Coordinates of C-alpha atoms in Angstrom, one line a residue:
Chain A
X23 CA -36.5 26.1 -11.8
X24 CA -33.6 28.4 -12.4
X25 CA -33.2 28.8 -9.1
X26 CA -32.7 25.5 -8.3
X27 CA -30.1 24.8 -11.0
X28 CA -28.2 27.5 -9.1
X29 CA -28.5 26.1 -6.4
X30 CA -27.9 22.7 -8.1
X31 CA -24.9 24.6 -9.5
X32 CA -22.9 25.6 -6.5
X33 CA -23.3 22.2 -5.0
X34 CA -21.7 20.8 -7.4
X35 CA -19.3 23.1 -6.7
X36 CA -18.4 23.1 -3.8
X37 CA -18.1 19.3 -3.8
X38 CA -15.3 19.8 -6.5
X39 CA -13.3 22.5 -5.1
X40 CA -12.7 19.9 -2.3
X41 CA -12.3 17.1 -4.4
X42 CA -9.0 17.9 -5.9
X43 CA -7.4 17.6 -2.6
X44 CA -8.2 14.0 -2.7
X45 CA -8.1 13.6 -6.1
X46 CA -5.0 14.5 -7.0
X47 CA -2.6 11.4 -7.1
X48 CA -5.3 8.9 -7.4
X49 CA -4.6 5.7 -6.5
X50 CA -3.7 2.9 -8.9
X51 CA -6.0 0.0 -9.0
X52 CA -4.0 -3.4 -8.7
X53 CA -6.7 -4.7 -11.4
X54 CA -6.1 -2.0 -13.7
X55 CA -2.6 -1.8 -15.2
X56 CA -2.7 1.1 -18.1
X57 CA -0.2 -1.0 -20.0
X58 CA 0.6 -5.0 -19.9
X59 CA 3.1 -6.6 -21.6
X60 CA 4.2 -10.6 -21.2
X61 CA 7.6 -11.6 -22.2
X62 CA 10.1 -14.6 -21.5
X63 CA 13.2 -14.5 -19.9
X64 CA 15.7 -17.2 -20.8
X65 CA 18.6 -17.8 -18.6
X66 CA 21.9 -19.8 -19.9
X67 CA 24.5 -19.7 -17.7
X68 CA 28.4 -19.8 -17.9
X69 CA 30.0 -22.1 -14.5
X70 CA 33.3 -22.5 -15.9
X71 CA 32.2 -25.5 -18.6
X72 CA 32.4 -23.8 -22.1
X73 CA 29.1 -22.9 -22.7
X74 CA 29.1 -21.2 -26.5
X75 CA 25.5 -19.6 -26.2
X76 CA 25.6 -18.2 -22.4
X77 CA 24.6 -15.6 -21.9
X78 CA 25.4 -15.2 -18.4
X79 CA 28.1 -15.5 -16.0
X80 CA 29.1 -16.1 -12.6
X81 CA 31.4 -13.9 -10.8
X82 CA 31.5 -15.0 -7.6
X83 CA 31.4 -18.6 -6.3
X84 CA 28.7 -19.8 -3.7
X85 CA 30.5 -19.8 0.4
X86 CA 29.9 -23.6 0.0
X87 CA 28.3 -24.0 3.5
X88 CA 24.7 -24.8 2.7
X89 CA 22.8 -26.5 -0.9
X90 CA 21.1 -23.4 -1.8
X91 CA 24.1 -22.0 -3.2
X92 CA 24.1 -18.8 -1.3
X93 CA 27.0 -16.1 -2.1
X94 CA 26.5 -17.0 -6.2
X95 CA 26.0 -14.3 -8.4
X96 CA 25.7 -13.7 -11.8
X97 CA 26.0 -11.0 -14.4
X98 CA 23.6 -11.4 -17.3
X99 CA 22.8 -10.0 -21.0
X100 CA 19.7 -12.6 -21.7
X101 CA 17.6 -13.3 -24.1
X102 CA 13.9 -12.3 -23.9
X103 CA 11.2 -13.4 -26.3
X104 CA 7.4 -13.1 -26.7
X105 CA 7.1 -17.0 -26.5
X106 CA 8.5 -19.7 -24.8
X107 CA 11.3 -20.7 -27.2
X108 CA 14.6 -19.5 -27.0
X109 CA 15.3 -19.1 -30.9
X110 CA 12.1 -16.7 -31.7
X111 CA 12.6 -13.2 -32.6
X112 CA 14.4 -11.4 -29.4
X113 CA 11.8 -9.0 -28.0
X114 CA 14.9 -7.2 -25.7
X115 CA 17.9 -8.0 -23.5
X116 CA 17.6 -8.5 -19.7
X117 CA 20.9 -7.2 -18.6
X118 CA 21.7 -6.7 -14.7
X119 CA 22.6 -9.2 -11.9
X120 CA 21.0 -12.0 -9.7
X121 CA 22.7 -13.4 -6.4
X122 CA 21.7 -16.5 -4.4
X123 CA 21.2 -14.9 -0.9
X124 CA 20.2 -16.9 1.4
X125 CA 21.6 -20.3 2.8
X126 CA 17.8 -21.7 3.9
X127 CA 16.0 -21.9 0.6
X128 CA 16.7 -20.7 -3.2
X129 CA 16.2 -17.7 -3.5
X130 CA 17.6 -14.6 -5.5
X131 CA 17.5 -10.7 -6.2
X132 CA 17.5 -9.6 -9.2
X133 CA 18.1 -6.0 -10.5
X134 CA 18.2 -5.3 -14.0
X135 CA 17.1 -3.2 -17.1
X136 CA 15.0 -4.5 -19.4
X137 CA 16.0 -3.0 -23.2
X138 CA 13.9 -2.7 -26.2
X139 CA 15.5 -2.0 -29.4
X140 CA 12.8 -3.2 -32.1
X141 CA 10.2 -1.9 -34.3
X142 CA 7.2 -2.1 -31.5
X143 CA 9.3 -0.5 -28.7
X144 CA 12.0 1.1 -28.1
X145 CA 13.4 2.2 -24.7
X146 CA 14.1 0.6 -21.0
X147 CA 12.5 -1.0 -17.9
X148 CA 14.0 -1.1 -14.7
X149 CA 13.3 -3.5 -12.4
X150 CA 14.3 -4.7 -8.8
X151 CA 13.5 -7.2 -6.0
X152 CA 13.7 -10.5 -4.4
X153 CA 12.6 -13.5 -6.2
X154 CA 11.7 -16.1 -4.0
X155 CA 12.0 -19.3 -6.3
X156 CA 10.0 -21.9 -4.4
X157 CA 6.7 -19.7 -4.8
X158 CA 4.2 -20.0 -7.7
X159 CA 4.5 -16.1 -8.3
X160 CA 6.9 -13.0 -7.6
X161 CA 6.4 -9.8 -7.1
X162 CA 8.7 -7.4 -7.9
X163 CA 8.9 -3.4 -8.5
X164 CA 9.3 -1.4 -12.0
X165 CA 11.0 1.6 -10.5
X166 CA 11.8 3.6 -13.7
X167 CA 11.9 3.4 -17.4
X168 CA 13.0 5.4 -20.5
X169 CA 12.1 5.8 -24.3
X170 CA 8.8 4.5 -24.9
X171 CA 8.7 3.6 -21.1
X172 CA 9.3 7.1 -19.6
X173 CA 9.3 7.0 -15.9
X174 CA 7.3 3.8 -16.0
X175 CA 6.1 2.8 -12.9
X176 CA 4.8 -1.0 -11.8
X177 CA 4.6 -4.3 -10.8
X178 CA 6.7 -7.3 -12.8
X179 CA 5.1 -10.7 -11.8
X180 CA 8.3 -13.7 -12.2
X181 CA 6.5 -17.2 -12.7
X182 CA 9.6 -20.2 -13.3
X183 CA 8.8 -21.8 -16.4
X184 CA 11.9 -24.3 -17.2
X185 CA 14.1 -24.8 -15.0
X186 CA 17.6 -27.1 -16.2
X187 CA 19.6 -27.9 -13.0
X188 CA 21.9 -24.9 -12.8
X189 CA 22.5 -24.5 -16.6
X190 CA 19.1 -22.7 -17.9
X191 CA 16.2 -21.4 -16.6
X192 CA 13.4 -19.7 -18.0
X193 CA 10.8 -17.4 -16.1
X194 CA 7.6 -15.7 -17.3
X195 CA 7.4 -12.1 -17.1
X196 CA 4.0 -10.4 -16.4
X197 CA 4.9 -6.2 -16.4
X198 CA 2.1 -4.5 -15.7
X199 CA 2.5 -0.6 -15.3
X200 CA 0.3 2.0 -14.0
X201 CA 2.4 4.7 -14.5
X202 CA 3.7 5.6 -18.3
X203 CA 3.6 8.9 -19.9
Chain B
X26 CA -28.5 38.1 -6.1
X27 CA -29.7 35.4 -8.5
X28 CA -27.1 37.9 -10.8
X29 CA -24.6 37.6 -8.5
X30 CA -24.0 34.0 -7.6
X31 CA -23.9 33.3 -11.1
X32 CA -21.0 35.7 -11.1
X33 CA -19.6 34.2 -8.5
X34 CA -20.3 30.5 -9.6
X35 CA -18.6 32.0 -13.0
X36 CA -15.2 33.1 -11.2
X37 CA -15.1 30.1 -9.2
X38 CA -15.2 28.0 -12.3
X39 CA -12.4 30.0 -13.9
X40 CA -10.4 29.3 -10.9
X41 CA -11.4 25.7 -10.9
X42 CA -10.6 24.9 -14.3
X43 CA -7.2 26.4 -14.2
X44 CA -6.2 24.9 -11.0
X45 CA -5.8 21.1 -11.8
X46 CA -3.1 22.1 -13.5
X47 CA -1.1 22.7 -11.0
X48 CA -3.0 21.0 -8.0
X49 CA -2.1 17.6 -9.9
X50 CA 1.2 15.8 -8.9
X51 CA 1.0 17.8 -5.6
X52 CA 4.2 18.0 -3.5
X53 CA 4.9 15.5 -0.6
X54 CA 5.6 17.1 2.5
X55 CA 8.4 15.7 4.6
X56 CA 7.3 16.2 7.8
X57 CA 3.6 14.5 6.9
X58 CA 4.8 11.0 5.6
X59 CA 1.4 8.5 5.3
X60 CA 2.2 5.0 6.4
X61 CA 5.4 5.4 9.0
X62 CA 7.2 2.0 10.4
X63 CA 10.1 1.6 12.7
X64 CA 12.1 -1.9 12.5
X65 CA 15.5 -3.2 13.2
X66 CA 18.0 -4.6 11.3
X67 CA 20.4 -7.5 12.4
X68 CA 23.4 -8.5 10.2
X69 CA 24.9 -11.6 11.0
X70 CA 28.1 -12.0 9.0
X71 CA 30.3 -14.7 7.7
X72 CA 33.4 -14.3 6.9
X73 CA 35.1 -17.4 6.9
X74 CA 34.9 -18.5 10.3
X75 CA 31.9 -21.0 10.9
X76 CA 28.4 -18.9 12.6
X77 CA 26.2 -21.1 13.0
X78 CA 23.4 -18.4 13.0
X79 CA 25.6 -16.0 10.2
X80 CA 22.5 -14.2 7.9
X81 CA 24.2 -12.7 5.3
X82 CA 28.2 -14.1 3.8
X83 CA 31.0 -12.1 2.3
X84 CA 30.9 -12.9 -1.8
X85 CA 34.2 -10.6 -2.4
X86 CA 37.4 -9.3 -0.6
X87 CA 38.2 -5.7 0.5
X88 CA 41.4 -5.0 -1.6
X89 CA 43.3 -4.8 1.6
X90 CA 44.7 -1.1 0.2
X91 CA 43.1 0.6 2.6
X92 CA 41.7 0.2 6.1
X93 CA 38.2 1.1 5.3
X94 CA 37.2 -2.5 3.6
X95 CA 37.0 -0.8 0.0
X96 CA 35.4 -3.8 -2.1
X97 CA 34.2 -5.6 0.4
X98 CA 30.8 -7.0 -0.8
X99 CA 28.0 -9.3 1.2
X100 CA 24.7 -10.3 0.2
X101 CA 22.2 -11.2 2.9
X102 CA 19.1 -12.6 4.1
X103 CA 18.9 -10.9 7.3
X104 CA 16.3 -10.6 10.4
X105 CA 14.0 -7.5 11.1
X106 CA 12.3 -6.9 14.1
X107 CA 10.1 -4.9 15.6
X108 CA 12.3 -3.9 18.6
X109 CA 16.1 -4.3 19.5
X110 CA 16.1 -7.5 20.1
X111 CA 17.8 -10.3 18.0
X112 CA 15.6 -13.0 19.4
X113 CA 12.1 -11.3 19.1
X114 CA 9.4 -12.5 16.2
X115 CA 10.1 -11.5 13.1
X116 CA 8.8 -8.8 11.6
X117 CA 9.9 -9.0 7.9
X118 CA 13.3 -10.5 5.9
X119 CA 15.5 -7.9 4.4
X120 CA 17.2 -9.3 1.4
X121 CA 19.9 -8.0 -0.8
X122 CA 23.5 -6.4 -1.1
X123 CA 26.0 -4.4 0.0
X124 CA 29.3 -3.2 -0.1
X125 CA 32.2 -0.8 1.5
X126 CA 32.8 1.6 -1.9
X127 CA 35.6 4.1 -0.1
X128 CA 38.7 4.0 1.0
X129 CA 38.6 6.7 2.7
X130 CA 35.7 6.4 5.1
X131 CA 33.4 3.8 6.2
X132 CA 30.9 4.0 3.8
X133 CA 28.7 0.9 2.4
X134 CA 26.2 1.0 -0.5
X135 CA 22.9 -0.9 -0.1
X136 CA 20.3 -2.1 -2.0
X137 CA 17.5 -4.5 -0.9
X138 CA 14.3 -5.4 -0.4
X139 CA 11.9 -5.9 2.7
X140 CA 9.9 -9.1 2.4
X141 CA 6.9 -8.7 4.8
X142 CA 4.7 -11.9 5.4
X143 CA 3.1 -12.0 8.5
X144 CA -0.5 -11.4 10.0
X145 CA 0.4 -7.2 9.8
X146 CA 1.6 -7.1 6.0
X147 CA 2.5 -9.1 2.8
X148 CA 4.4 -7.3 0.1
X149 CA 7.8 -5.6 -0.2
X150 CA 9.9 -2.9 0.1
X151 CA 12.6 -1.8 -2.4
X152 CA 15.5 0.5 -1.2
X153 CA 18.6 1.7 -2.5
X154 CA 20.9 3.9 -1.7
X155 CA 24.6 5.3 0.0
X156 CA 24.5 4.8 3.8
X157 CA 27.8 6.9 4.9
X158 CA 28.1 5.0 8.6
X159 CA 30.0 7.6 10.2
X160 CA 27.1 10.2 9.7
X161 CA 24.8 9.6 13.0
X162 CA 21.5 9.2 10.4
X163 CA 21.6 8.6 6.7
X164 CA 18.7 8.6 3.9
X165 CA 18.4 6.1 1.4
X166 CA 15.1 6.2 -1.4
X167 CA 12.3 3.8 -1.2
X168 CA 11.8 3.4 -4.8
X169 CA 8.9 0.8 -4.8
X170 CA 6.5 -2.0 -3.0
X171 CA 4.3 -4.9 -4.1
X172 CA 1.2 -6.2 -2.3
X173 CA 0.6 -4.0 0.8
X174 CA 3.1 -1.7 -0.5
X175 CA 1.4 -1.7 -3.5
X176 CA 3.9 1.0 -5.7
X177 CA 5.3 2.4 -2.6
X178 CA 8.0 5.2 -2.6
X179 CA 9.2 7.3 0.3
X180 CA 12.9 7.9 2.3
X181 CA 13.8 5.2 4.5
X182 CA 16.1 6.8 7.4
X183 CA 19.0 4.2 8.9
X184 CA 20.4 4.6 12.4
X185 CA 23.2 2.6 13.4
X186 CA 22.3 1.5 16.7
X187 CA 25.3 -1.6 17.6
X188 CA 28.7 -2.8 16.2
X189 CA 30.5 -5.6 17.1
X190 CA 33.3 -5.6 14.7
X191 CA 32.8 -7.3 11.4
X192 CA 30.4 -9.7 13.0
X193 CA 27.6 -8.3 13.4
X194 CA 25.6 -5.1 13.6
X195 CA 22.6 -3.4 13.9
X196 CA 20.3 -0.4 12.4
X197 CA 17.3 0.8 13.1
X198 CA 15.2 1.4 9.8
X199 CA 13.0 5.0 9.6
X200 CA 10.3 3.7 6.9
X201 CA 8.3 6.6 5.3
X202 CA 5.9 6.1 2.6
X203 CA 4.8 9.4 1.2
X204 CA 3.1 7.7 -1.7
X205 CA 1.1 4.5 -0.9
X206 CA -1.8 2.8 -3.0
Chain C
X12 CA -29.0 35.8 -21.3
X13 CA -28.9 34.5 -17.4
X14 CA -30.8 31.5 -18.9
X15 CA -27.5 31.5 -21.4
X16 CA -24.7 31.1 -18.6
X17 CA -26.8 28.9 -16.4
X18 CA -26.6 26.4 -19.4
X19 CA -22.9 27.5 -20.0
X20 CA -22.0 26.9 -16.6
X21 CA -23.6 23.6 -16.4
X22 CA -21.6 22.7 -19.2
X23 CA -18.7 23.4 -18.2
X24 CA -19.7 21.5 -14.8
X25 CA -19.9 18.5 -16.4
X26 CA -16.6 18.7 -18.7
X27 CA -15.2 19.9 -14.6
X28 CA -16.7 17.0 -13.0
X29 CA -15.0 14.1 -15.4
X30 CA -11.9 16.0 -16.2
X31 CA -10.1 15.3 -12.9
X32 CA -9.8 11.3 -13.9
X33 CA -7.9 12.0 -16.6
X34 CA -6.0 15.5 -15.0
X35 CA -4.6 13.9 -12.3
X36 CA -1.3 12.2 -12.9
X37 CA -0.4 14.7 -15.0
X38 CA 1.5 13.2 -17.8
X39 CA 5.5 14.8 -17.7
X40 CA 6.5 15.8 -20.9
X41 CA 10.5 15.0 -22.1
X42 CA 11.2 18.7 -23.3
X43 CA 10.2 20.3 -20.0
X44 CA 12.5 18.5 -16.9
X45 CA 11.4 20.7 -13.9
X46 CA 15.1 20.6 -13.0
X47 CA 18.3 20.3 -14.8
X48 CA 21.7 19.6 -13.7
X49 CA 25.0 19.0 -15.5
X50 CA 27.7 17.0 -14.1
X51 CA 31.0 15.3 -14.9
X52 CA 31.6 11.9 -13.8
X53 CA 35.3 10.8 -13.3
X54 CA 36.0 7.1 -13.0
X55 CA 40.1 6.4 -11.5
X56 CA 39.7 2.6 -11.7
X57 CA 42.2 0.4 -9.4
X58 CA 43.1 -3.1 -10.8
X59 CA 46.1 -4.4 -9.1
X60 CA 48.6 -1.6 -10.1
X61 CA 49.3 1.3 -7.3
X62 CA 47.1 3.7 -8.0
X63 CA 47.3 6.9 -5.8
X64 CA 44.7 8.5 -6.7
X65 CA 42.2 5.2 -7.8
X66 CA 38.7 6.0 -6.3
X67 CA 36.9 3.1 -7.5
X68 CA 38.2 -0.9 -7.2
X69 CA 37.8 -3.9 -9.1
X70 CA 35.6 -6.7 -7.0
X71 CA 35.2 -9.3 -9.3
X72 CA 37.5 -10.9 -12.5
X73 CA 36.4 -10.7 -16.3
X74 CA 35.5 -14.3 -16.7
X75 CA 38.6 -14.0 -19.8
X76 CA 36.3 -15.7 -22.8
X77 CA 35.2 -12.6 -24.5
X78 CA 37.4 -9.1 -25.2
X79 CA 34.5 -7.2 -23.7
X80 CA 35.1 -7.6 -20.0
X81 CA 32.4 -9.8 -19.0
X82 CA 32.8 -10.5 -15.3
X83 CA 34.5 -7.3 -14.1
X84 CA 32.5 -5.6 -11.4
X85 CA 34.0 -2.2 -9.8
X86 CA 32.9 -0.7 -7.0
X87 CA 33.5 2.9 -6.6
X88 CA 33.1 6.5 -4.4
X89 CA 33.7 8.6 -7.5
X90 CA 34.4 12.2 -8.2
X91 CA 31.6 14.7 -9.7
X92 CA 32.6 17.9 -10.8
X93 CA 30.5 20.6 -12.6
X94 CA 33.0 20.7 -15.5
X95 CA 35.6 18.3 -17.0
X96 CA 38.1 18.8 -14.9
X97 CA 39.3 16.2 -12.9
X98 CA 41.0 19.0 -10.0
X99 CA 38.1 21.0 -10.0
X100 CA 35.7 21.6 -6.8
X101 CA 34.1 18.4 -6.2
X102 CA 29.7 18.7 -6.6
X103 CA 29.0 15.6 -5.5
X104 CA 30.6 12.1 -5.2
X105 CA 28.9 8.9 -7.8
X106 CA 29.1 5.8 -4.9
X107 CA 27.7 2.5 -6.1
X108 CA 28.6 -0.3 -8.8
X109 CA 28.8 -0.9 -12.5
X110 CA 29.6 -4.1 -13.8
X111 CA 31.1 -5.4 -17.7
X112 CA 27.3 -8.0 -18.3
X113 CA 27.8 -9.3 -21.4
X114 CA 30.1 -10.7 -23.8
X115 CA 29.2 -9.2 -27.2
X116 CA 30.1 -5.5 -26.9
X117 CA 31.1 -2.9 -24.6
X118 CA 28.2 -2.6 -22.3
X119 CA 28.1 -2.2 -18.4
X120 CA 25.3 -2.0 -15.9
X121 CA 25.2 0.8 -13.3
X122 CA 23.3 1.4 -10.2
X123 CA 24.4 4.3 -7.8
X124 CA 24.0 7.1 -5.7
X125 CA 25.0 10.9 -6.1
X126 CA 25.7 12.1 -3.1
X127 CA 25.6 15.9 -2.8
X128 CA 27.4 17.9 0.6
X129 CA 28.2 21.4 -0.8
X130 CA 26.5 24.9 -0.2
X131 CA 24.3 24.7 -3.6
X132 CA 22.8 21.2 -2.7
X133 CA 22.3 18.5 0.5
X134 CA 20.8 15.0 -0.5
X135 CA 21.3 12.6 -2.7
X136 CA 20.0 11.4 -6.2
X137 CA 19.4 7.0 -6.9
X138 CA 19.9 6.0 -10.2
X139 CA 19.9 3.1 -11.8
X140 CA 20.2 1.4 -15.4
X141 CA 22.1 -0.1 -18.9
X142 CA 24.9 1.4 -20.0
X143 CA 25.4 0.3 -24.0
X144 CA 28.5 2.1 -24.2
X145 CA 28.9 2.3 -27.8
X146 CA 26.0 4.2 -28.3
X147 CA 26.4 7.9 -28.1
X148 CA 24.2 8.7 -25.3
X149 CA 22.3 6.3 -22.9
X150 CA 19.0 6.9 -20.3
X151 CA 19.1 5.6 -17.1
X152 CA 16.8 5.9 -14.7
X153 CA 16.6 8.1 -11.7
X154 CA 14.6 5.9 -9.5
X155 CA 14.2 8.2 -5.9
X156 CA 16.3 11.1 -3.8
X157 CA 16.7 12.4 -0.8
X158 CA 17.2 15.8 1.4
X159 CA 17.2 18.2 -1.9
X160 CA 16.1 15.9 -4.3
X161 CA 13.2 14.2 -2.1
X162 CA 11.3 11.5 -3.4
X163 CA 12.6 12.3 -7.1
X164 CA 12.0 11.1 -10.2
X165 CA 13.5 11.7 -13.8
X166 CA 16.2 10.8 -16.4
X167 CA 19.6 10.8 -16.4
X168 CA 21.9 10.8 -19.5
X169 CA 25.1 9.2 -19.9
X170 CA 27.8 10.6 -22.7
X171 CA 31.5 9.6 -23.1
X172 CA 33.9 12.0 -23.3
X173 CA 37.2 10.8 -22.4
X174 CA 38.5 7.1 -22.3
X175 CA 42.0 6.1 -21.3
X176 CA 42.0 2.2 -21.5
X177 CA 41.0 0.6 -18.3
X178 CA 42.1 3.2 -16.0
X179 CA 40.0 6.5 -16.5
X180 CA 36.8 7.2 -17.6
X181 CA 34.8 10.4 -17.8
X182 CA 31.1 10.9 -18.1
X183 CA 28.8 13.8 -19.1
X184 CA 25.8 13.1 -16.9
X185 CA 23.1 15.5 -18.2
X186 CA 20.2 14.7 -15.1
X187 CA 16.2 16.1 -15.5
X188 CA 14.2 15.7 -13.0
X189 CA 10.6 15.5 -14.1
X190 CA 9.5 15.6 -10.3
X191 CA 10.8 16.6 -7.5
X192 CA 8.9 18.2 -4.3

């Protein structure tokens, strides 16, 4: 019997010597995000037409040459709130930028930092990618984070919400990260 | 011997449970990069003069101080391929900005993102960084991925491989994923 | 005795055999950067007077309905120096953007690259983030590197320390990197 728990023993070993060579920077699973958090982003841009609650504003002017109004882009410090309407509590700022790019379809990149300043978090998110508008959901990448978000490291999922011709819009945020510390 | 592999198993473990902590977070090595893809990247600018087939469009002016296009910026939806050619399938969309930062060297500043959706991969690519065009290869930091680059990060290595003026030009992108999930 | 570390070992097997789920991704903790770096940023803004020695240029207006420079986007190839000294030996040069994003306090967005050519280091560092200006010191994130700094990741810390109006700025940038390979 002892023998064999030796043996048993050295087994299980040697299987985990080896293992931390694969181990080691395990992968994330998609499925699994250690930390999820769903917030609203709400849009209200300034085009010139006094707009006393923008928020945002565009800096330069779309080339004119197509309806997808590529060449616009706009500097933002937006609202974001745990529900869908604009005057709840502000959960953080979205500040950053978003350009039409393209003159074939709408569609935007966005690069911003979300910032929490409140009594549940406090810290920063940042984010980058493009945002194609026509689909039903957007992928884009957390690449860092500070505060409670340290080095953060994810996946933001955009889904458009409201959308008010070029005045407001509002998108869903779905950040999941897999990486916090 | 019973006495001596259990010494042995003993010493093992000792080395075992001391060595996660630093056989976690192991390095990357340079030279051994996971997933490796080689594409080409085709800017077709407007600047004012009608092109028909113009990708990407000049959103502000160089100040005109300097001969080196300081604050020239363009945001683009441009073709990648999988070899030199301009007319080849397309192999992914590379979406985003960039602009001439010096005036005293060529020297643009990009950020973007790959947008993969064909039969080989769906997801994106994120990348930012200085491209100095005078240097014959430049590193920029893949700093995340969605879908089939799933959390991605790695160096991306640009080549300038054609220039024909301010119309159009072309690189060949280096992709290195070091970290893939 | 022997029957002792047989059970012992097996013990400690077991605590072995499920540790590495939760060793792996090693938590980085704040206090302990693996590498620290401090730097001096020097922003020499151009807005339509002569400046000699401008290194950075305005792209884009203030939109003119706040006091807080909402709008005004600058482009620049910056000087770094190890101290505060604006003649000192260059370290590195800060290309990239910041931008003025919103119209209720000082606060600009940043997103850049340090690019480092000397004998101490070769590569660059991406950072991006919010830039609250009127708080004492701000986080951004370093998002990805290059050469040197390959494939890191960390924190980088923004203080004023000199302001003169529009024209000249200088930063303390304290950066840790938390990984780096």
């Amino acid at each position: 019997m002892r023998m064999f728990v030796v043996k048993y023993l050295f087994f299980l070993l040697v299987l985990i010597t080896f293992s931390p060579i694969f181990a080691t920077r395990t992968p994330f699973k998609k499925s699994e995000p250690r930390k999820r958090i769903v917030l609203y982003y709400h849009d209200i841009l300034f085009r010139g037409n006094y707009t006393a609650n923008a928020t945002s504003a565009e800096v330069t002017k779309p080339t004119g040459l197509d309806q997808f109004m590529q060449g616009l882009m706009v500097v933002f410090d937006d609202l974001v709130t745990k529900d869908q309407h604009l005057h709840s509590t502000p959960a953080a700022r979205a500040e950053g930028l978003y350009f039409y790019n393209t003159k074939t379809a709408y569609s935007v990149w966005f690069s911003y930092t979300l910032v929490f300043n409140s009594t549940e978090y406090n810290g920063t998110i940042n984010i980058m990618g493009a945002d194609m508008l026509m689909e039903k959901t957007r992928d884009l990448s957390i690449v860092g984070g500070t505060g409670d978000f340290f080095i953060a490291r994810g996946i933001m999922t955009f889904q458009t919400e409201a959308i008010e011709g070029f005045k407001y819009f509002r998108l869903k945020m779905d950040i999941k990260l897999y990486e916090c510390h």
